[in-house]
Coordinates of C-alpha atoms in Angstrom, one line a residue:
X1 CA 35.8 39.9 37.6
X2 CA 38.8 38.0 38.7
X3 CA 38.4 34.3 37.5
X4 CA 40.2 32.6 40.5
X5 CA 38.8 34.4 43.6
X6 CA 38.5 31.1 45.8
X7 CA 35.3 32.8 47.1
X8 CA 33.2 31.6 44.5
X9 CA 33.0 27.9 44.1
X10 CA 31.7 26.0 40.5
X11 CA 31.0 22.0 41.3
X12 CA 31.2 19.2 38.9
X13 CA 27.3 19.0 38.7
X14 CA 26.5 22.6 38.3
X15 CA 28.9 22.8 35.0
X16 CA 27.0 19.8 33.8
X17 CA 23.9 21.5 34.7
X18 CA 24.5 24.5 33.0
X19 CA 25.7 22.6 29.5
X20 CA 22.2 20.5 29.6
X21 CA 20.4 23.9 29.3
X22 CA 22.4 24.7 26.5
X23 CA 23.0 21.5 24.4
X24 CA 23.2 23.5 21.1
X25 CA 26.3 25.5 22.5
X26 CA 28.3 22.3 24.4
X27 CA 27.5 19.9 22.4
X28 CA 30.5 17.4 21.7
X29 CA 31.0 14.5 18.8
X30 CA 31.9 11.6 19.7
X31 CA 36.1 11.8 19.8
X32 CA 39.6 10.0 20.7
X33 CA 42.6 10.9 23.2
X34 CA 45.4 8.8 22.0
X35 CA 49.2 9.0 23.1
X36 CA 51.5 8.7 20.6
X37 CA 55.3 7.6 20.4
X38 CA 56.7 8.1 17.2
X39 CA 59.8 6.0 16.1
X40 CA 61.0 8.0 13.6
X41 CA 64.1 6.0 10.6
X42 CA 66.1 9.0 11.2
X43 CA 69.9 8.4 10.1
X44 CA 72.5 7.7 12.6
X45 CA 75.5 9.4 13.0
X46 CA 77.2 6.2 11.4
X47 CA 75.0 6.4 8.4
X48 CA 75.5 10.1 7.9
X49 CA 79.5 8.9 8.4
X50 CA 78.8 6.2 5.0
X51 CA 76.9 8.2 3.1
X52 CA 79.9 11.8 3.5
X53 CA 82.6 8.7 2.6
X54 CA 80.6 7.4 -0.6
X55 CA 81.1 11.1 -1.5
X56 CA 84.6 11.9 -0.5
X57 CA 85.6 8.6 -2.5
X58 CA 84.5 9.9 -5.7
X59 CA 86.7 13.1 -5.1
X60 CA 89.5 11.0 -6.0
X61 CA 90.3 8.7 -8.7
X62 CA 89.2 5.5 -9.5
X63 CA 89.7 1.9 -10.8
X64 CA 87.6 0.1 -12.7
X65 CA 87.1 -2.8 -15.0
X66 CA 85.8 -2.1 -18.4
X67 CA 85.6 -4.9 -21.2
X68 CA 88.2 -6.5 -19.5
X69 CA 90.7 -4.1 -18.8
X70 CA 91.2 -1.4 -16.0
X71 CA 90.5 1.9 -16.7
X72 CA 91.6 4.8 -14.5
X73 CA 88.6 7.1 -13.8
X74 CA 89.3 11.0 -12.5
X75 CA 88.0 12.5 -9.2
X76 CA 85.4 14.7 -9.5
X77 CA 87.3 17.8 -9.3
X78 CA 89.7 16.8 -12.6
X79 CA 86.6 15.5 -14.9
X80 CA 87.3 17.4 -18.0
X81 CA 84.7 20.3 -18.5
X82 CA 82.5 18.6 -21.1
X83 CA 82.2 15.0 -19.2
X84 CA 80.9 16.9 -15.9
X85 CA 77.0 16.2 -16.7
X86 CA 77.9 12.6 -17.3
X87 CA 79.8 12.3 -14.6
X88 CA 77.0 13.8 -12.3
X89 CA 74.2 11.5 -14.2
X90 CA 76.4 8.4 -13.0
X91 CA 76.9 9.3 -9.7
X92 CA 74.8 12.1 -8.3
X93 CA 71.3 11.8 -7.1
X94 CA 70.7 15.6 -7.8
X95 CA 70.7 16.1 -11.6
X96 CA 72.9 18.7 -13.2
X97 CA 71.6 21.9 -14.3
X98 CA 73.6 24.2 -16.5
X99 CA 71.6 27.5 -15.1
X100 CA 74.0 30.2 -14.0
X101 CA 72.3 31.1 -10.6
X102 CA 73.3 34.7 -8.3
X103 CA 74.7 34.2 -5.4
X104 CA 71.5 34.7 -3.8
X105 CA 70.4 30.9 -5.0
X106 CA 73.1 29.4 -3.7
X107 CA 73.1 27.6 0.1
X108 CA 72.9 30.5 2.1
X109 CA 75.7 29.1 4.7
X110 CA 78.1 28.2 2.0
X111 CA 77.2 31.2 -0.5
X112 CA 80.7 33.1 0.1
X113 CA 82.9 29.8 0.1
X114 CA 81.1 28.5 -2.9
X115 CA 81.1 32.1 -5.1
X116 CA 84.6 32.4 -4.2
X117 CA 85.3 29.5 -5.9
X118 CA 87.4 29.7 -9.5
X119 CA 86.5 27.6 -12.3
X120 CA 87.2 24.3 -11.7
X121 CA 87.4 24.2 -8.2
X122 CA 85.5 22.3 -5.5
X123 CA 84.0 22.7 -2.2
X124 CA 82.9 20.5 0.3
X125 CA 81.1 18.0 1.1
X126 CA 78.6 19.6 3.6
X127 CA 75.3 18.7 4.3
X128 CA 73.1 20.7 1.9
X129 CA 69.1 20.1 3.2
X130 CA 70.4 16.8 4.4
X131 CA 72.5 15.6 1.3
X132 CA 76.0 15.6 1.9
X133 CA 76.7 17.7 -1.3
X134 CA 80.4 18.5 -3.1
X135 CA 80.7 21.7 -5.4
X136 CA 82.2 22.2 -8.5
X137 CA 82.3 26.2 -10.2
X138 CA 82.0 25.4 -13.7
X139 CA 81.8 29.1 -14.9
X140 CA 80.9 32.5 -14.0
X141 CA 79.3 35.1 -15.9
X142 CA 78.6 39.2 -15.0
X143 CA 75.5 40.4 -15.1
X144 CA 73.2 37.1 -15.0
X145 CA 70.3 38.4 -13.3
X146 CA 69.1 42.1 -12.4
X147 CA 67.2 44.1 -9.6
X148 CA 64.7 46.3 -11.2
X149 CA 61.8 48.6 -10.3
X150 CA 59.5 50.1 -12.8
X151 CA 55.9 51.7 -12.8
X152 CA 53.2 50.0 -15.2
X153 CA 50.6 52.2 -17.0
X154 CA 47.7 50.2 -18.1
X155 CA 45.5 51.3 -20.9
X156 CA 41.8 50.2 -22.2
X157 CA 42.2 47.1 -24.1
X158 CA 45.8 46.4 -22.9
X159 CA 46.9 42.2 -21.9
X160 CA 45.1 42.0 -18.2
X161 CA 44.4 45.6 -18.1
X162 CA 42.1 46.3 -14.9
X163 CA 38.4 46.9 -16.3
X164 CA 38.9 50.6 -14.1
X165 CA 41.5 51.7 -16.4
X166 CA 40.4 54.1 -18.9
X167 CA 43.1 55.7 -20.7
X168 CA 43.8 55.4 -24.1
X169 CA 46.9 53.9 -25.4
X170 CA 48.4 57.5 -26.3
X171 CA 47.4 58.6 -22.8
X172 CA 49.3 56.1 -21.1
X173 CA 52.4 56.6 -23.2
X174 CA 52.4 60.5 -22.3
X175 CA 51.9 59.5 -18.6
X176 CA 54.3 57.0 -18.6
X177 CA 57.0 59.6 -20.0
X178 CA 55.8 62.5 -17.6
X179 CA 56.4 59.9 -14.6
X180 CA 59.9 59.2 -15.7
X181 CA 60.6 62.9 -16.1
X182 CA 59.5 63.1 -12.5
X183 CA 61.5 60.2 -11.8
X184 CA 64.8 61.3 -13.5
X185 CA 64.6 64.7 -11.6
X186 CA 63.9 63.1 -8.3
X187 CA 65.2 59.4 -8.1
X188 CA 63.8 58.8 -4.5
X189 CA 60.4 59.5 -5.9
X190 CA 60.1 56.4 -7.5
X191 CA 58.6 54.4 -4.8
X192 CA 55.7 57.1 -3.9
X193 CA 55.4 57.1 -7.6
X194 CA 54.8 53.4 -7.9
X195 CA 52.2 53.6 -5.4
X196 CA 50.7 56.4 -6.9
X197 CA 50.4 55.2 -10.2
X198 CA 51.2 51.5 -11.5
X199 CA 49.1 49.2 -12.1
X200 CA 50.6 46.2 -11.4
X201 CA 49.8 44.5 -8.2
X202 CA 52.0 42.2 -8.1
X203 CA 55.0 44.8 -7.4
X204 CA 52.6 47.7 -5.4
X205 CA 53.8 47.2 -2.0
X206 CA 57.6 46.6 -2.8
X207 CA 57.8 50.0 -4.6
X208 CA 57.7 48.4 -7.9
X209 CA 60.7 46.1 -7.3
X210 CA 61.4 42.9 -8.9
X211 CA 64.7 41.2 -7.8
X212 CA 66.9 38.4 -9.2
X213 CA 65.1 38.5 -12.3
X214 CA 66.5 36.1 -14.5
X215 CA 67.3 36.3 -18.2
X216 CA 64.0 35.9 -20.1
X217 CA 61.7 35.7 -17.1
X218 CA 60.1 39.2 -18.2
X219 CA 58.1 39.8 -21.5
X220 CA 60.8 40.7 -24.6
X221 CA 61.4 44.5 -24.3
X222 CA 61.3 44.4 -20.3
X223 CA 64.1 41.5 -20.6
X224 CA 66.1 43.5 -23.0
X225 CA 66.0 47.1 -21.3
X226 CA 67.3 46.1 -18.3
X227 CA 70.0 43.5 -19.8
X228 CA 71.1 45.7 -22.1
X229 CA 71.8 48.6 -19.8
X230 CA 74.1 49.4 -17.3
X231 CA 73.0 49.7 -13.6
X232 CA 71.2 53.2 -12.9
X233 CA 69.0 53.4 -16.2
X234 CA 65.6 54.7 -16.3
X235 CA 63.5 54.6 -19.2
X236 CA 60.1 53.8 -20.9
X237 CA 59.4 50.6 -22.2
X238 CA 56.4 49.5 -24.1
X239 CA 54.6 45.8 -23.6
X240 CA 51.4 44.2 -23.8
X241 CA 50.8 45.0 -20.5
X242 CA 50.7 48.9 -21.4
X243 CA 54.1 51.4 -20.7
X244 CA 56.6 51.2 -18.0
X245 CA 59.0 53.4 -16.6
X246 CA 62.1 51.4 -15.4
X247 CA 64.8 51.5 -13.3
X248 CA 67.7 49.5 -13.6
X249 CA 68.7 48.8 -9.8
X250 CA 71.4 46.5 -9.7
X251 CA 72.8 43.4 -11.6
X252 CA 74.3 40.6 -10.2
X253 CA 76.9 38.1 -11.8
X254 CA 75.8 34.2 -12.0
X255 CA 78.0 31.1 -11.0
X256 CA 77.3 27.8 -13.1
X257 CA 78.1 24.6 -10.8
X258 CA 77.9 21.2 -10.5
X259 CA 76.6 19.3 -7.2
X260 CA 77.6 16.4 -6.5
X261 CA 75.4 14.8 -4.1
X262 CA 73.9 12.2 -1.7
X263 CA 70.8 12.1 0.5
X264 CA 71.8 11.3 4.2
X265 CA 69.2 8.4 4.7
X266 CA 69.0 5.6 7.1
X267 CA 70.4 2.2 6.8
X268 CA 68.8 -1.1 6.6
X269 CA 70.6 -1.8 10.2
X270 CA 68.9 1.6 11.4
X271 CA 65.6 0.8 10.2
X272 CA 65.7 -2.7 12.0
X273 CA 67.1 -1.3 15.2
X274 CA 64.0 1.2 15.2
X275 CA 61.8 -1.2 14.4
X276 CA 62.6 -4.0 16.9
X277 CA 62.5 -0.9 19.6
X278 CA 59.1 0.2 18.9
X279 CA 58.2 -3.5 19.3
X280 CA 59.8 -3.5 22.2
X281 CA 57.2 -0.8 23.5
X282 CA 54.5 -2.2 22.5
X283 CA 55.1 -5.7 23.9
X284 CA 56.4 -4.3 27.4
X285 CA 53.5 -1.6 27.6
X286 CA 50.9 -4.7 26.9
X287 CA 53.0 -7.1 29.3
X288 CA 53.7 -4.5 32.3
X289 CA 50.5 -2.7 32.2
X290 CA 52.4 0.0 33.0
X291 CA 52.2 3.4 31.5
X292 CA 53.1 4.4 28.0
X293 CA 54.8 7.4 28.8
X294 CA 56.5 6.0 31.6
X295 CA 58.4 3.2 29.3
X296 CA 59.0 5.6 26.3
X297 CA 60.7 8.1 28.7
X298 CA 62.7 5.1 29.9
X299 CA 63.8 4.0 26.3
X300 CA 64.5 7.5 25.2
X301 CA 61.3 8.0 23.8
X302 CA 58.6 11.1 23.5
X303 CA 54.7 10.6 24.1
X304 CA 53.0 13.0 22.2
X305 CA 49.1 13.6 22.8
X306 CA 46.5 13.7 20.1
X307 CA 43.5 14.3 21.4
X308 CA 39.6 15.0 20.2
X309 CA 40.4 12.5 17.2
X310 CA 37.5 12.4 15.4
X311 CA 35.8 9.1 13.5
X312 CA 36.4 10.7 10.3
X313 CA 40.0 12.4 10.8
X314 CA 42.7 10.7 9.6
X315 CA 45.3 13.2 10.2
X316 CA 47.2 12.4 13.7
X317 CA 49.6 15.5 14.9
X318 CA 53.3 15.0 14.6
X319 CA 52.9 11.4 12.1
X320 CA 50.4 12.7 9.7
X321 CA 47.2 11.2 7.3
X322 CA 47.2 7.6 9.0
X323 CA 43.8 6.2 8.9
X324 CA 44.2 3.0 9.8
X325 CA 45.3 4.5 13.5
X326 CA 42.0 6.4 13.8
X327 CA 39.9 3.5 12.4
X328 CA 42.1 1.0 15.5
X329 CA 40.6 3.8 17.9
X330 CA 37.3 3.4 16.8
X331 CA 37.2 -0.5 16.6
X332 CA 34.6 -1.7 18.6
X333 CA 37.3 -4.1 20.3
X334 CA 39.6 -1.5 21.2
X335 CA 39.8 -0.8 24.9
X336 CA 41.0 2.3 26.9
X337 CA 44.6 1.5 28.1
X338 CA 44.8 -0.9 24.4
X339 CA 48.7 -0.3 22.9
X340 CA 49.0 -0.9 19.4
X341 CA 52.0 -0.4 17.1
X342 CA 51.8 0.8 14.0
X343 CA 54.3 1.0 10.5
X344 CA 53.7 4.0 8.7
X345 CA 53.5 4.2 5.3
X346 CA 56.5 5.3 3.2
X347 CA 58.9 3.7 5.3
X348 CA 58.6 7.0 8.0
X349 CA 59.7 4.6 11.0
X350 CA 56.8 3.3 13.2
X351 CA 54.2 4.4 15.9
X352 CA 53.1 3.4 19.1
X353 CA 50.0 4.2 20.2
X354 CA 47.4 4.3 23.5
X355 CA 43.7 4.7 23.3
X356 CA 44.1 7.2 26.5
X357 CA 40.1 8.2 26.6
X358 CA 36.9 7.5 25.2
X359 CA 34.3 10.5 24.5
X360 CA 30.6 9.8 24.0
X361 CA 28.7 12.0 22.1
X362 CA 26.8 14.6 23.9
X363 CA 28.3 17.4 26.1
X364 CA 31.6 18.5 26.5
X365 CA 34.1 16.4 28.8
X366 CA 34.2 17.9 31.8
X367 CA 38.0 18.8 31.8
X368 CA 37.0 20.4 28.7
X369 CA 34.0 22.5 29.8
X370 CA 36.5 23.6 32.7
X371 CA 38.2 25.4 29.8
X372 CA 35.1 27.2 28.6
X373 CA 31.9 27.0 30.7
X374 CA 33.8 27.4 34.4
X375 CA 34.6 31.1 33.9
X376 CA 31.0 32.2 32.5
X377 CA 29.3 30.2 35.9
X378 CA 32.0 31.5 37.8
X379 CA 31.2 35.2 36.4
X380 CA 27.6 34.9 36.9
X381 CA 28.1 33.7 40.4
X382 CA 30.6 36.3 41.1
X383 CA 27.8 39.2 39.0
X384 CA 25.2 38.4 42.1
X385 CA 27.3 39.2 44.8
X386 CA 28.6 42.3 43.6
X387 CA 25.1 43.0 42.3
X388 CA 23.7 42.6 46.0
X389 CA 26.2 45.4 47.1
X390 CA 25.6 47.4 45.0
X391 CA 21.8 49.3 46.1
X392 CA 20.6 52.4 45.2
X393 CA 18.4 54.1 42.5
X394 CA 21.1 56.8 41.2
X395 CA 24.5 56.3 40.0
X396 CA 26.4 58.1 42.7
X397 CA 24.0 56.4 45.6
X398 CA 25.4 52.9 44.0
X399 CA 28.7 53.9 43.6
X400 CA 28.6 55.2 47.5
X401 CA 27.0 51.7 48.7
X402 CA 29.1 49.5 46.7
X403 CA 32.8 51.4 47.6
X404 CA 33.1 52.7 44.0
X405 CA 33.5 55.9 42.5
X406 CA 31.6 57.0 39.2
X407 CA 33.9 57.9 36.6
X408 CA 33.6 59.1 32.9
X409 CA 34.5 57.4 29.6
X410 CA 34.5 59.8 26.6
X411 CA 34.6 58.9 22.8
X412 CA 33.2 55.5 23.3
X413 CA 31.8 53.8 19.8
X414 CA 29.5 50.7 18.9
X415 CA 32.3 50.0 16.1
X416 CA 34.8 49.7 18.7
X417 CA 33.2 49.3 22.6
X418 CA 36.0 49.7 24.6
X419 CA 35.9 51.5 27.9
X420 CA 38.9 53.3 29.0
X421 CA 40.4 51.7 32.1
X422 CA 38.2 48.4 31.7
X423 CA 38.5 47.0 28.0
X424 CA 36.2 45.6 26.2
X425 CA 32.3 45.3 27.2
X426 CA 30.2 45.5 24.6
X427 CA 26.9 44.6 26.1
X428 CA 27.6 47.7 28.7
X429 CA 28.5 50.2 25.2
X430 CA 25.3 48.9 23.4
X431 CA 23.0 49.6 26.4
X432 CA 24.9 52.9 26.6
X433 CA 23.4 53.5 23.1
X434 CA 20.2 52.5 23.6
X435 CA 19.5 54.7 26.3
X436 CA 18.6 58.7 26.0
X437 CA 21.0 61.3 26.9
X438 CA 20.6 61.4 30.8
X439 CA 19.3 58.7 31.5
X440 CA 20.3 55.7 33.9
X441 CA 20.8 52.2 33.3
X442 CA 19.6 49.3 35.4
X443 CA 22.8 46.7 36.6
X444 CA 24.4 45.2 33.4
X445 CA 26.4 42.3 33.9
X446 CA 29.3 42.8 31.6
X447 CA 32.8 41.2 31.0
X448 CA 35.1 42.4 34.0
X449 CA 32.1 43.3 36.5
X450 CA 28.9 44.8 37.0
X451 CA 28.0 48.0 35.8
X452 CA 25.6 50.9 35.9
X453 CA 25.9 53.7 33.1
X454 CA 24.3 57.2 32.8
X455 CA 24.3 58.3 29.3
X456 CA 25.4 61.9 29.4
X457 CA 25.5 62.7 25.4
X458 CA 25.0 60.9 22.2
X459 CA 26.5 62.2 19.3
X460 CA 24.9 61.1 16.3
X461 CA 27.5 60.0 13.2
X462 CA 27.5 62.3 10.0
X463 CA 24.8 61.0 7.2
X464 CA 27.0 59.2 5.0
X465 CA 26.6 59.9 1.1
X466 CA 26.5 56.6 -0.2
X467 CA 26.0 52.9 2.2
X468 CA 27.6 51.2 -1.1
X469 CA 30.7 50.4 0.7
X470 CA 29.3 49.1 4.3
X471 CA 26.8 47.3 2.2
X472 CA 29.6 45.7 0.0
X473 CA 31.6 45.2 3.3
X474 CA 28.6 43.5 5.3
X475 CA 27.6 41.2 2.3
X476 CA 31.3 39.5 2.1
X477 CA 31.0 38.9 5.5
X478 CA 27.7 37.8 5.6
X479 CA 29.2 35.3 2.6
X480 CA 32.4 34.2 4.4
X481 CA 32.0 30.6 5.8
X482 CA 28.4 30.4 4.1
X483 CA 29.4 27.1 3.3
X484 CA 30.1 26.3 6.3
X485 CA 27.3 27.4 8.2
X486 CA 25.0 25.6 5.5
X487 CA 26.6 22.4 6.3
X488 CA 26.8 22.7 10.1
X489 CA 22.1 23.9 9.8
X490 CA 21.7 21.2 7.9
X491 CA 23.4 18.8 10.2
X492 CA 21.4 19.9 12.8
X493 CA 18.2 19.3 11.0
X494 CA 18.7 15.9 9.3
X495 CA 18.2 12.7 10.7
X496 CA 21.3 10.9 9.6
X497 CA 23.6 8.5 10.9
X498 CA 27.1 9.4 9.8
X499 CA 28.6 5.4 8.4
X500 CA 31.7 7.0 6.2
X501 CA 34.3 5.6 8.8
X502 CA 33.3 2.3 8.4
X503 CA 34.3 2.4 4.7
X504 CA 37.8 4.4 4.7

């Protein structure tokens, strides 16, 4: 049934009507529409322009005054070797770490430039997850991390063996070396292999990869099979975890390097320009009268709407946990069409804020029911006219009266109730089942129109051997959001008035 056939009218009164006869289902808390403008201490392109020169100074050398007497200090590119962690303690905020790292780890759009480097050299600055960031290559070593895949076979009584597994120790061990005959004969049946067999989950569905593994991430012998041969390798290792057949994949050589960096933040001038112009907002919204939006777009500024904020939220979209906003909503002095500004915590920048609309408890807003209550009046409306032409005690008289034609839909299921050329109409399907093979329904309202079904055949399922897995399957649904549902009947029941705003 088409949803906007200007035939069929819904007023204001009958959608508040039809939610009075069903308070359970349109029920509403009581909630807040704010607008919000959010002045955000972002850094200027001047302080982005400080912070890449505070950098770019301390490529070169230096000057200073120590006990008295000038002392020449090297750029950061001719520090000797051994003073580089120093040198980075003193005057980077991201500490030094000796680690070498694959090329992988490195800033994905300055991994070539910066693995290209040689020893000593330096790159940048560029602006690394906004610090402006200058890189030294201290070293480079082959073979720093490796790709690997391997197979694990478990055994009873092995470290976090599955409590399924029931081989013996010796068992595993001959299955483990019967895989990697398998695997050595046919290399691309390691991954059907994997699946197959291992018994670690943690590597199932990436056919038993591990990449960038770095040196002594895995247990002993793992770590020293695969550094200690060369790329292509297969073998069987033993561990507490049970017996693995490995593949050495790939290996990839590691870069040591020094960052010197800075984090691109905004300056005390910045901070004071945003804040005076979300004062600026607030005192011209509260002097004009005029609206919110209207001003912010003016000054360069987005509204953003947060609406159905409850009395115990404190989390406001696009600014975050601010509680003292929502508790401002709620104040019993607080007007629709109030402005208030607002200085977030952590020095974020600053918010401006409406109270837009006030919703009572009770049913839904109107505007809101439009959403969700309009269509199912609309339907039911549209269900009695259809249902008027559509006389006749047999299908094909109906089908005749009404302009229709019957037509058949084959295979249908209660696990899935989809009719072929309509979609989805469960309540048509389940009164399918219900009735015996030939016989006819009465109307059915359903989903996309009014229908009338003969049932021509029912083929009963196979009797299953066991119900253990439907059971199993029913009961974690029936669990899921238990807790929930607890909560939410209890609610209902209780006679309690809900005073946790008033005291956080």
């Amino acid at each position: 049934m088409n949803d906007e056939d200007p035939k069929v009218k819904v007023t204001d009164q009958e959608l508040i009507d039809y939610m009075k006869k069903n308070p359970k289902k349109y029920k509403a808390e009581a909630s807040r529409d704010l607008e919000v403008v959010f002045v955000e201490n972002k850094p200027s392109a001047q302080d982005e322009a400080e912070v890449k020169k505070s950098i770019e100074a301390l490529l070169v050398p230096s000057v200073k005054l120590v006990e008295g007497k000038t002392d020449t200090i090297p750029g950061f590119a001719n520090v000797p070797v051994a003073e580089v962690p120093s040198f980075i303690a003193e005057n980077s905020e991201v500490p030094y770490d000796s680690t070498f790292v694959p090329k992988g780890q490195l800033p994905v759009e300055f991994a070539q430039q910066i693995s290209a480097l040689a020893p000593g050299q330096v790159f940048g600055p560029y602006n690394n997850n906004g610090y402006y960031t200058v890189t030294r290559m201290i070293a480079k070593k082959p073979g720093a991390s490796v790709k690997a895949s391997h197979i694990l076979i478990g055994y009873k009584g092995a470290q976090m063996a599955d409590g399924k597994i029931t081989l013996t120790k010796e068992q595993a061990k001959a299955k483990a070396e019967e895989l990697l005959a398998k695997v050595n004969a046919n290399p691309a049946s390691f991954g059907q292999l994997v699946m197959e067999n291992s018994n670690d989950p943690g590597s199932m569905n990436n056919q038993g990869v591990y990449d960038n593994i770095a040196p002594n991430q895995m247990v002993k012998p793992f770590n020293d099979f695969i550094f200690n041969n060369p790329i292509g390798k297969t073998g069987v290792v033993e561990t507490d975890f049970g017996f693995h057949v490995i593949k050495v994949l790939d290996k990839y050589d590691g870069v040591r390097v020094a960052n010197l960096a800075k984090k691109i933040q905004p300056s005390e001038t910045t901070i004071d320009a945003n804040f005076q112009k979300a004062t600026k907002l607030e005192m011209d919204a509260r002097d004009t009268k005029k609206p919110l939006a209207d001003l912010a777009k003016a000054a360069g500024l987005t509204v953003t709407p947060a609406n159905k904020i409850g009395e115990n939220d404190d989390n406001i979209p696009g600014v975050g946990a601010e509680r003292e906003i929502v508790r401002w909503a709620y104040n019993d002095d607080t007007k629709v069409g109030d402005v208030k500004k607002f200085d977030l915590s952590s020095a974020k920048g600053s918010v401006v804020v409406a109270l837009k609309t006030i919703n009572a408890k009770g049913v839904l807003p109107l505007e809101e029911a439009k959403l969700s209550v309009l269509p199912v009046i609309r339907n039911e409306k549209k269900a009695k006219i259809i249902r008027e032409k559509m006389q006749g005690a047999t299908l094909e008289a109906v089908a005749q009266k009404a302009g229709a034609t019957v037509a058949n839909a084959t295979g249908v299921t209660l696990a899935n109730p989809m009719i072929m050329g309509v979609g989805p109409e469960m309540k048509v399907v389940g009164k399918a089942f219900g009735l015996g093979a030939g016989k006819t329904s009465k109307l059915i309202d359903g989903q996309s129109g009014v229908f009338m079904v003969r049932t021509k055949n029912v083929e009963v399922a196979p009797a299953q051997p066991s119900q253990a897995a439907m059971v199993a399957r029913l009961n974690g649904q029936g669990r899921s959001g238990i807790e929930n549902r607890l909560s939410i009947a209890l609610k209902d029941k209780a006679d309690i008035e809900d005073n946790r705003s008033k005291f956080y």
